[in-house]
Short mmCIF file of C-alpha atoms and ligand atoms in Angstrom, two decimals:
data_model
loop_
_atom_site.label_atom_id
_atom_site.label_comp_id
_atom_site.label_asym_id
_atom_site.label_seq_id
_atom_site.Cartn_x
_atom_site.Cartn_y
_atom_site.Cartn_z
CA MET I 29 8.41 -3.06 22.22
CA SER I 30 5.12 -2.77 20.68
CA GLU I 31 1.65 -2.76 22.57
CA SER I 32 -0.30 -5.52 20.47
CA ALA I 33 0.35 -8.71 19.96
CA GLU I 34 0.85 -7.92 16.28
CA GLN I 35 2.26 -4.99 14.28
CA ARG I 36 -1.03 -3.58 12.43
CA LEU I 37 0.79 -0.92 10.63
CA GLN I 38 3.83 -3.87 9.56
CA GLY I 39 5.71 -2.48 6.54
CA ARG I 40 3.61 0.95 5.92
CA ARG I 41 5.99 4.08 5.76
CA ILE I 42 4.42 7.23 6.97
CA LEU I 43 5.97 10.50 6.88
CA VAL I 44 5.11 12.77 9.91
CA ALA I 45 4.54 15.76 8.90
CA VAL I 46 5.06 19.07 11.72
CA SER I 47 4.10 22.67 12.12
CA GLY I 48 4.62 25.18 13.73
CA GLY I 49 2.73 25.18 17.14
CA ILE I 50 2.72 24.08 21.03
CA ALA I 51 1.20 20.81 20.04
CA ALA I 52 4.19 19.95 18.80
CA TYR I 53 5.87 18.34 21.74
CA LYS I 54 3.04 15.27 21.10
CA THR I 55 4.47 14.12 18.14
CA PRO I 56 7.84 12.20 19.46
CA ASP I 57 5.32 10.31 21.15
CA LEU I 58 2.85 9.85 18.16
CA VAL I 59 5.89 9.14 16.14
CA ARG I 60 7.12 6.28 18.82
CA ARG I 61 3.53 4.96 18.87
CA LEU I 62 3.86 4.87 14.83
CA ARG I 63 7.10 2.85 15.27
CA ASP I 64 5.66 0.21 18.05
CA GLU I 65 2.77 -0.61 15.15
CA GLY I 66 6.10 -1.63 12.78
CA ALA I 67 5.38 1.57 10.53
CA ALA I 68 8.73 2.78 9.10
CA VAL I 69 8.94 6.62 10.26
CA ARG I 70 10.28 9.92 8.33
CA VAL I 71 9.76 13.60 9.48
CA VAL I 72 9.45 16.73 8.09
CA MET I 73 9.07 20.12 9.76
CA THR I 74 8.64 23.62 9.28
CA GLN I 75 11.03 26.35 10.48
CA GLY I 76 7.36 27.10 12.91
CA ALA I 77 7.94 23.56 14.33
CA GLN I 78 11.72 24.03 14.97
CA ALA I 79 10.62 26.62 17.97
CA PHE I 80 8.37 24.75 19.71
CA ILE I 81 10.62 20.66 19.44
CA THR I 82 14.12 20.06 18.01
CA PRO I 83 14.65 17.90 14.71
CA LEU I 84 17.31 16.20 17.00
CA THR I 85 14.41 14.09 18.85
CA LEU I 86 12.44 13.45 16.59
CA GLN I 87 15.74 11.59 14.65
CA ALA I 88 16.27 9.94 18.12
CA VAL I 89 12.47 9.28 17.54
CA SER I 90 12.00 7.96 14.53
CA GLY I 91 15.28 6.82 14.00
CA HIS I 92 16.01 9.18 11.09
CA PRO I 93 17.52 12.20 9.93
CA VAL I 94 14.84 15.11 9.79
CA HIS I 95 14.22 17.08 6.98
CA HIS I 96 13.43 20.56 7.24
CA ASP I 97 14.92 22.68 4.14
CA LEU I 98 13.95 22.09 0.56
CA LEU I 99 17.44 23.64 -0.66
CA ASP I 100 19.87 22.31 1.15
CA PRO I 101 21.37 19.81 -1.75
CA ALA I 102 23.15 17.34 1.17
CA ALA I 103 18.97 16.38 1.69
CA GLU I 104 18.04 16.40 -1.48
CA ALA I 105 21.23 14.13 -2.46
CA ALA I 106 20.38 12.14 0.22
CA MET I 107 17.08 11.44 -0.27
CA GLY I 108 15.59 14.26 -2.68
CA HIS I 109 12.18 16.01 -1.62
CA ILE I 110 10.13 13.89 -5.19
CA GLU I 111 12.05 10.46 -3.75
CA LEU I 112 10.48 11.70 -0.13
CA ALA I 113 6.68 11.94 -1.63
CA LYS I 114 6.42 9.21 -3.19
CA TRP I 115 8.18 6.78 -0.01
CA ALA I 116 5.23 7.60 1.59
CA ASP I 117 2.16 5.25 2.11
CA LEU I 118 0.64 8.28 4.05
CA ILE I 119 1.05 11.65 5.72
CA VAL I 120 -0.16 12.51 8.55
CA VAL I 121 0.48 16.55 8.80
CA ALA I 122 0.48 16.59 12.72
CA PRO I 123 -0.05 19.47 14.11
CA ALA I 124 -1.14 21.61 11.88
CA SER I 125 -1.15 25.27 12.36
CA ALA I 126 -3.75 27.61 10.67
CA SER I 127 -0.98 28.84 8.46
CA THR I 128 0.21 25.62 7.31
CA ILE I 129 -3.66 24.63 6.07
CA ALA I 130 -3.64 27.68 4.47
CA ARG I 131 -0.82 27.31 2.30
CA LEU I 132 -1.58 23.68 1.75
CA ALA I 133 -4.83 24.88 1.23
CA HIS I 134 -4.12 26.73 -1.58
CA GLY I 135 -1.54 24.78 -3.75
CA MET I 136 1.44 26.84 -2.50
CA ALA I 137 5.14 25.19 -2.05
CA ASP I 138 6.82 27.96 -0.25
CA ASP I 139 8.53 24.71 2.47
CA LEU I 140 9.40 21.65 2.00
CA LEU I 141 6.07 20.28 4.07
CA THR I 142 3.56 21.77 1.45
CA THR I 143 6.09 20.59 -1.72
CA LEU I 144 5.64 17.09 -0.52
CA CYS I 145 1.87 17.18 0.27
CA LEU I 146 1.27 19.18 -3.21
CA ALA I 147 3.97 16.08 -5.10
CA THR I 148 2.41 13.26 -2.91
CA ALA I 149 -0.01 10.82 -4.65
CA ALA I 150 -0.16 9.40 -0.96
CA PRO I 151 -4.09 10.24 1.67
CA ILE I 152 -2.51 12.76 3.32
CA TYR I 153 -4.51 13.42 6.71
CA VAL I 154 -3.66 16.53 8.72
CA ALA I 155 -4.39 17.06 13.01
CA PRO I 156 -4.99 20.90 13.26
CA ALA I 157 -4.04 22.29 15.92
CA MET I 158 -4.50 25.52 17.26
CA ASN I 159 -6.33 28.54 19.85
CA GLN I 160 -10.18 27.68 19.83
CA GLN I 161 -11.12 31.10 18.63
CA MET I 162 -8.70 31.12 15.80
CA TRP I 163 -10.06 27.24 14.91
CA ALA I 164 -13.50 28.91 14.66
CA ASN I 165 -12.34 31.69 12.29
CA PRO I 166 -14.20 31.10 9.34
CA ILE I 167 -11.17 31.30 7.14
CA VAL I 168 -9.45 28.34 8.77
CA GLN I 169 -12.96 26.75 8.44
CA GLU I 170 -13.39 27.13 5.14
CA ASN I 171 -9.39 26.48 4.28
CA CYS I 172 -10.24 23.02 6.02
CA ALA I 173 -13.14 22.47 4.01
CA ARG I 174 -11.41 23.49 0.72
CA LEU I 175 -9.05 20.34 2.09
CA THR I 176 -11.76 18.07 2.29
CA HIS I 177 -12.76 18.33 -0.77
CA TYR I 178 -9.53 18.28 -2.57
CA GLY I 179 -9.06 14.43 -0.97
CA PHE I 180 -7.57 15.51 2.37
CA HIS I 181 -8.68 14.03 5.67
CA VAL I 182 -9.14 16.44 8.02
CA ILE I 183 -8.90 14.81 11.83
CA PRO I 184 -11.25 17.00 13.42
CA PRO I 185 -9.47 18.96 16.74
CA ALA I 186 -10.73 17.58 19.99
CA SER I 187 -11.63 20.12 23.13
CA GLY I 188 -10.36 21.52 26.33
CA SER I 189 -8.21 23.27 28.25
CA GLN I 190 -5.47 25.07 26.07
CA ALA I 191 -2.16 26.28 26.59
CA CYS I 192 -2.66 30.04 26.40
CA GLY I 193 -5.48 29.44 28.60
CA ASP I 194 -8.13 29.41 26.65
CA ILE I 195 -11.29 26.33 26.50
CA GLY I 196 -12.68 24.87 23.65
CA ALA I 197 -12.00 23.04 20.64
CA GLY I 198 -8.86 23.22 19.06
CA ARG I 199 -6.49 20.98 20.40
CA MET I 200 -4.57 18.43 18.72
CA PRO I 201 -6.06 14.63 19.69
CA GLU I 202 -3.84 12.92 21.73
CA PRO I 203 -1.16 10.52 19.51
CA LEU I 204 -2.63 6.96 20.84
CA GLU I 205 -6.02 8.23 19.46
CA LEU I 206 -3.54 10.04 16.06
CA ARG I 207 -2.53 6.76 15.45
CA GLU I 208 -5.66 4.89 15.17
CA VAL I 209 -7.08 6.66 12.97
CA VAL I 210 -3.51 6.46 10.75
CA VAL I 211 -4.25 2.08 11.30
CA ALA I 212 -8.06 2.39 10.65
CA HIS I 213 -6.91 4.18 7.16
CA PHE I 214 -5.90 1.04 6.44
CA LEU I 215 -7.26 -1.37 7.71
CA ASN I 216 -10.94 -0.33 6.82
CA ASN I 217 -13.43 -2.24 7.46
CA THR I 218 -15.52 -1.00 5.50
CA ASP I 219 -12.98 -0.89 2.35
CA GLN I 220 -13.56 -4.39 0.95
CA PRO I 221 -13.08 -5.58 -2.59
CA LEU I 222 -12.18 -9.13 -2.24
CA ALA I 223 -14.94 -9.68 0.19
CA GLN I 224 -16.24 -13.36 -0.43
CA GLN I 225 -12.89 -14.31 -2.25
CA HIS I 226 -10.77 -17.68 -0.90
CA ILE I 227 -7.09 -16.25 -2.53
CA VAL I 228 -4.22 -18.88 -2.70
CA ILE I 229 -0.90 -17.22 -3.56
CA THR I 230 2.71 -18.83 -3.58
CA ALA I 231 5.05 -16.88 -2.97
CA GLY I 232 9.11 -17.16 -1.70
CA PRO I 233 11.46 -19.55 -3.57
CA THR I 234 11.78 -23.35 -3.61
CA ARG I 235 14.39 -25.74 -3.79
CA GLU I 236 15.51 -28.24 -5.40
CA ALA I 237 17.29 -30.93 -3.53
CA ILE I 238 20.53 -32.43 -5.22
CA ASP I 239 21.63 -34.53 -1.85
CA PRO I 240 20.14 -34.15 1.60
CA VAL I 241 22.36 -30.60 2.18
CA ARG I 242 22.73 -28.86 -1.26
CA TYR I 243 20.11 -27.53 -3.54
CA LEU I 244 18.81 -25.53 -6.22
CA SER I 245 17.32 -22.85 -5.68
CA ASN I 246 17.24 -18.69 -6.13
CA HIS I 247 16.82 -15.30 -4.91
CA SER I 248 13.23 -15.03 -3.81
CA SER I 249 12.92 -13.60 -0.60
CA GLY I 250 8.95 -13.63 -0.29
CA LYS I 251 8.74 -10.41 0.30
CA MET I 252 5.92 -9.95 -2.06
CA GLY I 253 4.19 -12.71 -2.01
CA PHE I 254 3.73 -11.83 1.55
CA ALA I 255 3.05 -8.06 0.49
CA LEU I 256 0.25 -10.15 -1.46
CA ALA I 257 -1.23 -11.87 1.60
CA ALA I 258 -1.29 -9.48 3.86
CA ALA I 259 -3.03 -6.63 1.36
CA ALA I 260 -5.73 -9.40 0.31
CA GLN I 261 -6.26 -10.46 3.46
CA GLN I 262 -6.82 -6.76 4.09
CA LEU I 263 -9.11 -6.04 1.43
CA GLY I 264 -11.90 -9.57 2.79
CA ALA I 265 -10.60 -12.26 1.20
CA GLN I 266 -9.89 -15.52 3.15
CA VAL I 267 -6.29 -15.89 2.17
CA THR I 268 -3.98 -19.23 1.97
CA LEU I 269 -0.39 -19.01 1.31
CA VAL I 270 1.71 -21.49 0.20
CA ALA I 271 5.02 -20.04 1.00
CA GLY I 272 8.90 -21.75 -0.13
CA PRO I 273 11.60 -21.47 1.96
CA CYS I 274 11.76 -18.43 3.75
CA GLN I 275 12.62 -15.79 6.96
CA LEU I 276 9.32 -13.95 7.04
CA ALA I 277 6.53 -13.92 9.47
CA THR I 278 2.88 -15.11 8.41
CA PRO I 279 0.78 -12.07 7.93
CA ALA I 280 -2.28 -12.04 10.45
CA GLY I 281 -5.15 -13.54 9.64
CA VAL I 282 -3.91 -15.95 6.99
CA THR I 283 -3.52 -19.03 6.31
CA ARG I 284 0.72 -20.39 5.69
CA ILE I 285 1.84 -23.88 4.30
CA ASN I 286 5.34 -24.03 4.33
CA VAL I 287 6.49 -26.05 0.94
CA ASN I 288 9.95 -27.01 -0.44
CA SER I 289 10.33 -28.31 -3.46
CA ALA I 290 8.46 -26.83 -7.06
CA ASP I 291 6.47 -30.37 -6.13
CA ASP I 292 5.67 -29.88 -2.87
CA MET I 293 4.45 -26.38 -4.26
CA LEU I 294 1.87 -27.70 -6.68
CA ARG I 295 0.33 -30.75 -4.43
CA ALA I 296 -0.07 -28.02 -1.73
CA VAL I 297 -1.53 -25.91 -4.42
CA MET I 298 -3.49 -28.10 -5.77
CA GLN I 299 -5.45 -29.32 -2.50
CA HIS I 300 -6.67 -25.80 -1.72
CA VAL I 301 -6.69 -24.10 -5.50
CA PRO I 302 -10.47 -25.99 -5.98
CA ASN I 303 -12.16 -23.91 -3.46
CA ALA I 304 -10.22 -20.60 -4.35
CA SER I 305 -11.37 -17.88 -6.56
CA ILE I 306 -8.77 -16.54 -7.35
CA PHE I 307 -5.34 -17.67 -7.57
CA ILE I 308 -1.61 -15.56 -7.72
CA GLY I 309 1.47 -17.83 -8.84
CA CYS I 310 4.17 -14.91 -7.15
CA ALA I 311 6.32 -17.48 -5.73
CA ALA I 312 10.05 -17.69 -7.93
CA VAL I 313 9.44 -21.59 -8.88
CA ALA I 314 12.73 -23.63 -9.67
CA ASP I 315 12.34 -24.15 -13.42
CA TYR I 316 14.31 -27.33 -13.30
CA ARG I 317 15.46 -29.84 -10.63
CA PRO I 318 18.02 -33.06 -10.12
CA VAL I 319 17.06 -35.81 -11.92
CA GLN I 320 18.33 -38.02 -9.02
CA VAL I 321 18.84 -36.90 -5.40
CA ALA I 322 21.02 -38.64 -3.64
CA SER I 323 20.46 -40.13 -0.90
CA ASN I 324 24.57 -39.21 0.99
CA LYS I 325 25.66 -36.34 0.54
CA ILE I 326 27.72 -36.16 -2.63
CA LYS I 327 31.59 -36.65 -1.86
CA LYS I 328 34.05 -34.08 -4.13
CA ASP I 329 36.20 -37.03 -5.75
CA SER I 330 36.16 -35.26 -8.83
CA ASP I 331 36.90 -31.13 -10.10
CA ALA I 332 33.52 -31.17 -11.96
CA MET I 333 30.28 -32.60 -11.10
CA HIS I 334 27.47 -32.85 -13.68
CA ILE I 335 23.91 -32.97 -12.65
CA GLN I 336 21.48 -33.65 -14.75
CA LEU I 337 18.01 -31.57 -14.51
CA VAL I 338 14.63 -32.16 -15.76
CA LYS I 339 11.77 -29.44 -16.07
CA ASN I 340 9.43 -28.79 -13.04
CA PRO I 341 6.14 -28.96 -13.18
CA ASP I 342 4.11 -25.08 -13.99
CA ILE I 343 2.64 -24.81 -11.56
CA LEU I 344 0.80 -21.57 -12.73
CA ALA I 345 -0.12 -23.25 -15.66
CA THR I 346 -1.90 -26.39 -14.31
CA VAL I 347 -4.14 -23.89 -12.17
CA ALA I 348 -4.72 -22.33 -15.29
CA ALA I 349 -5.42 -25.10 -17.17
CA LEU I 350 -8.35 -26.05 -15.11
CA ASP I 351 -11.88 -27.26 -15.84
CA LYS I 352 -13.26 -24.58 -13.93
CA PRO I 353 -10.30 -22.15 -13.14
CA PRO I 354 -9.84 -19.45 -11.02
CA PHE I 355 -8.91 -15.81 -11.89
CA THR I 356 -5.20 -16.49 -12.39
CA ILE I 357 -2.42 -13.97 -12.22
CA GLY I 358 0.86 -14.66 -12.66
CA PHE I 359 3.85 -13.13 -12.61
CA ALA I 360 6.75 -12.72 -14.98
CA ALA I 361 10.13 -11.89 -13.87
CA GLU I 362 11.86 -11.14 -17.20
CA THR I 363 15.77 -9.38 -17.26
CA ASN I 364 15.05 -8.06 -20.92
CA ASP I 365 12.20 -7.89 -23.43
CA VAL I 366 10.16 -7.73 -20.67
CA LEU I 367 6.60 -6.55 -22.04
CA LYS I 368 6.91 -9.13 -24.51
CA TYR I 369 7.71 -11.59 -22.85
CA ALA I 370 4.95 -10.99 -20.07
CA GLN I 371 2.89 -10.77 -22.63
CA SER I 372 3.62 -14.53 -24.01
CA LYS I 373 2.83 -15.68 -20.90
CA LEU I 374 -0.20 -14.22 -20.07
CA GLU I 375 -0.87 -15.72 -24.01
CA ARG I 376 0.51 -19.38 -23.99
CA LYS I 377 0.00 -20.09 -20.39
CA GLY I 378 -3.99 -18.99 -20.29
CA LEU I 379 -4.12 -16.60 -17.50
CA ASN I 380 -6.16 -13.23 -16.91
CA MET I 381 -3.36 -11.42 -15.44
CA ILE I 382 0.06 -11.15 -15.27
CA ALA I 383 2.69 -8.46 -13.74
CA ALA I 384 5.64 -7.94 -15.73
CA ASN I 385 8.79 -7.49 -13.07
CA ASP I 386 11.92 -6.03 -14.28
CA VAL I 387 13.91 -8.07 -12.29
CA SER I 388 17.43 -6.90 -14.00
CA ASP I 389 17.26 -3.98 -11.22
CA SER I 390 18.33 -5.00 -8.29
CA SER I 391 16.61 -2.15 -6.58
CA ILE I 392 13.16 -3.50 -7.12
CA GLY I 393 12.19 -7.44 -7.74
CA PHE I 394 14.27 -10.20 -5.87
CA ASN I 395 15.12 -9.43 -2.19
CA SER I 396 14.19 -5.49 -2.30
CA ASP I 397 11.06 -3.85 -0.24
CA GLU I 398 10.74 -1.76 -3.27
CA ASN I 399 9.09 -2.82 -6.84
CA ALA I 400 7.20 -1.88 -10.31
CA MET I 401 5.62 -3.67 -11.99
CA VAL I 402 3.02 -2.90 -15.52
CA LEU I 403 -0.22 -5.11 -15.46
CA ILE I 404 -0.69 -6.66 -18.69
CA TRP I 405 -4.73 -8.37 -19.30
CA ARG I 406 -7.23 -8.92 -22.11
CA ASP I 407 -10.26 -6.64 -21.41
CA SER I 408 -13.68 -7.53 -22.64
CA HIS I 409 -12.97 -7.23 -26.28
CA ALA I 410 -10.12 -9.14 -26.17
CA LYS I 411 -7.34 -5.90 -26.48
CA MET I 412 -4.74 -5.83 -25.18
CA GLN I 413 -3.72 -3.75 -22.07
CA GLN I 414 -1.61 -1.98 -19.39
CA LYS I 415 -1.05 -0.15 -16.34
CA GLN I 416 1.83 0.61 -14.92
CA LEU I 417 2.32 0.53 -11.45
CA PRO I 418 5.68 3.08 -10.35
CA LEU I 419 8.29 2.67 -8.22
CA ALA I 420 6.53 1.89 -3.81
CA SER I 421 6.76 -0.26 -1.47
CA LYS I 422 6.01 -4.17 -2.07
CA THR I 423 3.06 -3.10 0.59
CA THR I 424 1.75 -0.66 -1.67
CA ILE I 425 1.98 -2.82 -5.32
CA ALA I 426 0.65 -5.29 -3.45
CA GLU I 427 -2.66 -3.41 -2.76
CA GLN I 428 -3.28 -1.88 -6.46
CA ILE I 429 -2.61 -5.28 -7.99
CA LEU I 430 -5.05 -6.58 -5.49
CA ARG I 431 -7.88 -3.55 -6.00
CA HIS I 432 -6.90 -3.79 -10.02
CA ALA I 433 -8.11 -7.62 -9.76
CA ALA I 434 -11.10 -7.06 -8.00
CA ALA I 435 -11.63 -4.33 -10.52
CA LEU I 436 -11.67 -6.69 -13.24
CA ILE I 437 -13.70 -9.80 -11.52
CA HIS I 438 -16.15 -7.32 -10.31
CA SER I 439 -16.70 -5.62 -14.15
O1 PMT W 505 10.13 -12.77 -3.21
P1 PMT W 505 10.95 -11.79 -3.47
O2 PMT W 505 12.00 -10.94 -2.98
O3 PMT W 505 9.93 -10.62 -2.61
O4 PMT W 505 11.01 -11.16 -5.19
C1 PMT W 505 9.88 -11.02 -5.69
C2 PMT W 505 9.80 -11.83 -7.15
C3 PMT W 505 9.95 -11.70 -8.26
C4 PMT W 505 10.62 -13.41 -7.40
C5 PMT W 505 7.94 -11.39 -7.72
O5 PMT W 505 7.80 -10.12 -7.91
C6 PMT W 505 8.45 -12.35 -9.45
O6 PMT W 505 8.72 -11.74 -10.09
N1 PMT W 505 7.85 -13.87 -8.90
C7 PMT W 505 7.69 -14.88 -10.32
C8 PMT W 505 8.93 -15.02 -10.03
C9 PMT W 505 9.07 -16.18 -11.64
O7 PMT W 505 9.40 -17.56 -11.24
O8 PMT W 505 8.99 -15.46 -12.92
P2 PMT W 505 9.21 -16.14 -14.30
O9 PMT W 505 8.96 -15.60 -15.22
O10 PMT W 505 10.10 -17.54 -14.27
O11 PMT W 505 7.55 -17.55 -13.76
C10 PMT W 505 6.02 -16.89 -14.72
C11 PMT W 505 5.13 -17.84 -13.55
O12 PMT W 505 4.70 -19.30 -13.38
C12 PMT W 505 5.42 -17.12 -13.12
O13 PMT W 505 4.00 -16.64 -12.13
C13 PMT W 505 5.89 -18.34 -11.57
O14 PMT W 505 5.32 -18.39 -10.48
C14 PMT W 505 5.25 -19.04 -12.55
N2 PMT W 505 6.27 -20.61 -12.08
C15 PMT W 505 6.87 -20.29 -13.34
C16 PMT W 505 7.49 -21.88 -13.37
C17 PMT W 505 7.05 -22.99 -12.77
N3 PMT W 505 7.40 -24.26 -13.04
N4 PMT W 505 5.77 -23.22 -11.99
C18 PMT W 505 5.41 -21.69 -12.29
O15 PMT W 505 3.91 -21.78 -11.41
#
């Protein structure tokens, strides 16, 4: 159970990398604490780590098989090391032995842990743990400085009595302290490129009533729009989320307005968008609705039924056509000619940016936990530009979209 009311690592994917050292006995607790905050956790161990703690223990607390062998075909078939390196939103090496630090600092990829760290784009936190004399050794210090130079985050070890009987610096911080470092990474209040911005975001599907019990809708789960809302809030924005029917918890600090139909969504958006500086249309708004909604349940009297449909208002285009429109971002869910159609939507609807989403691949797009897209916009010389966002969790994709939008707004 969570110790805090809100799970601060909800949707985050943390790879815990364990190397050999007596402090490895604390790692199962770290895994548990990260999961308490809603994180999905996978574990990789070096051979040295397995002398101190078994993979089975870490499998039990993480809920997933532990990865330890670079050349194990079965493990590679389940989730290959490159896939695992891409899966992680953050890697924490805890404990990090002097030997692992040295190998990381020199770009060696001679086991699974070091290979993953070289192959990932995720931030890497390293929690050194070793005897105080080793920690004071200038070679270790130089290796840590080298890691910092290359963008690793080295978490200073704590001081105190050590397993070997020595007293001094070199103890791995307690699991709760390490967890707070991870949380702080994602909630870094100084990193708020969207401070002062009010963002209105639409998410989820709409439902267009046929009669009191039936409706037209689509497969949108709301995950992408909710991830955008959570990320925007964390990047400092005031967020209003206009959500179609979806079973997702409201992200902390976000104002949510529930709607059903496209007409409801348009009304809610037009009420809040005058105060907004950014609008993101992520909802899969039903393009058509029945011309007439039967007031009673339609009976199955005939073998065929004809429902006449009429086009719904285009919420995104309506916002972009305002006299003083906010910075307007659309999505294009396409199954073919994705970039071509996305570009034409960017132009036709008068948007500042569009996220082209290939929804022909069921592992991304509708109702999946991951996504991949291409951002398209016109630069200050009216030249069409593109930026690829490769496969990642919707949480990561959302943050990338928002950081890119912030950069365009501030440029
Ligand atoms: O909700 P998930 O399961 O996480 O799935 C995410 C997603 C696939 C729904 C999302 O990533 C996505 O692609 N959203 C856009 C879906 C869509 O309706 O695309 P479209 O190409 O049909 O519409 C283009 C744009 O116009 C969209 O920004 C849409 O919100 C907007 N629109 C469309 C019709 C309409 N009547 N009003 C609108 O505002």
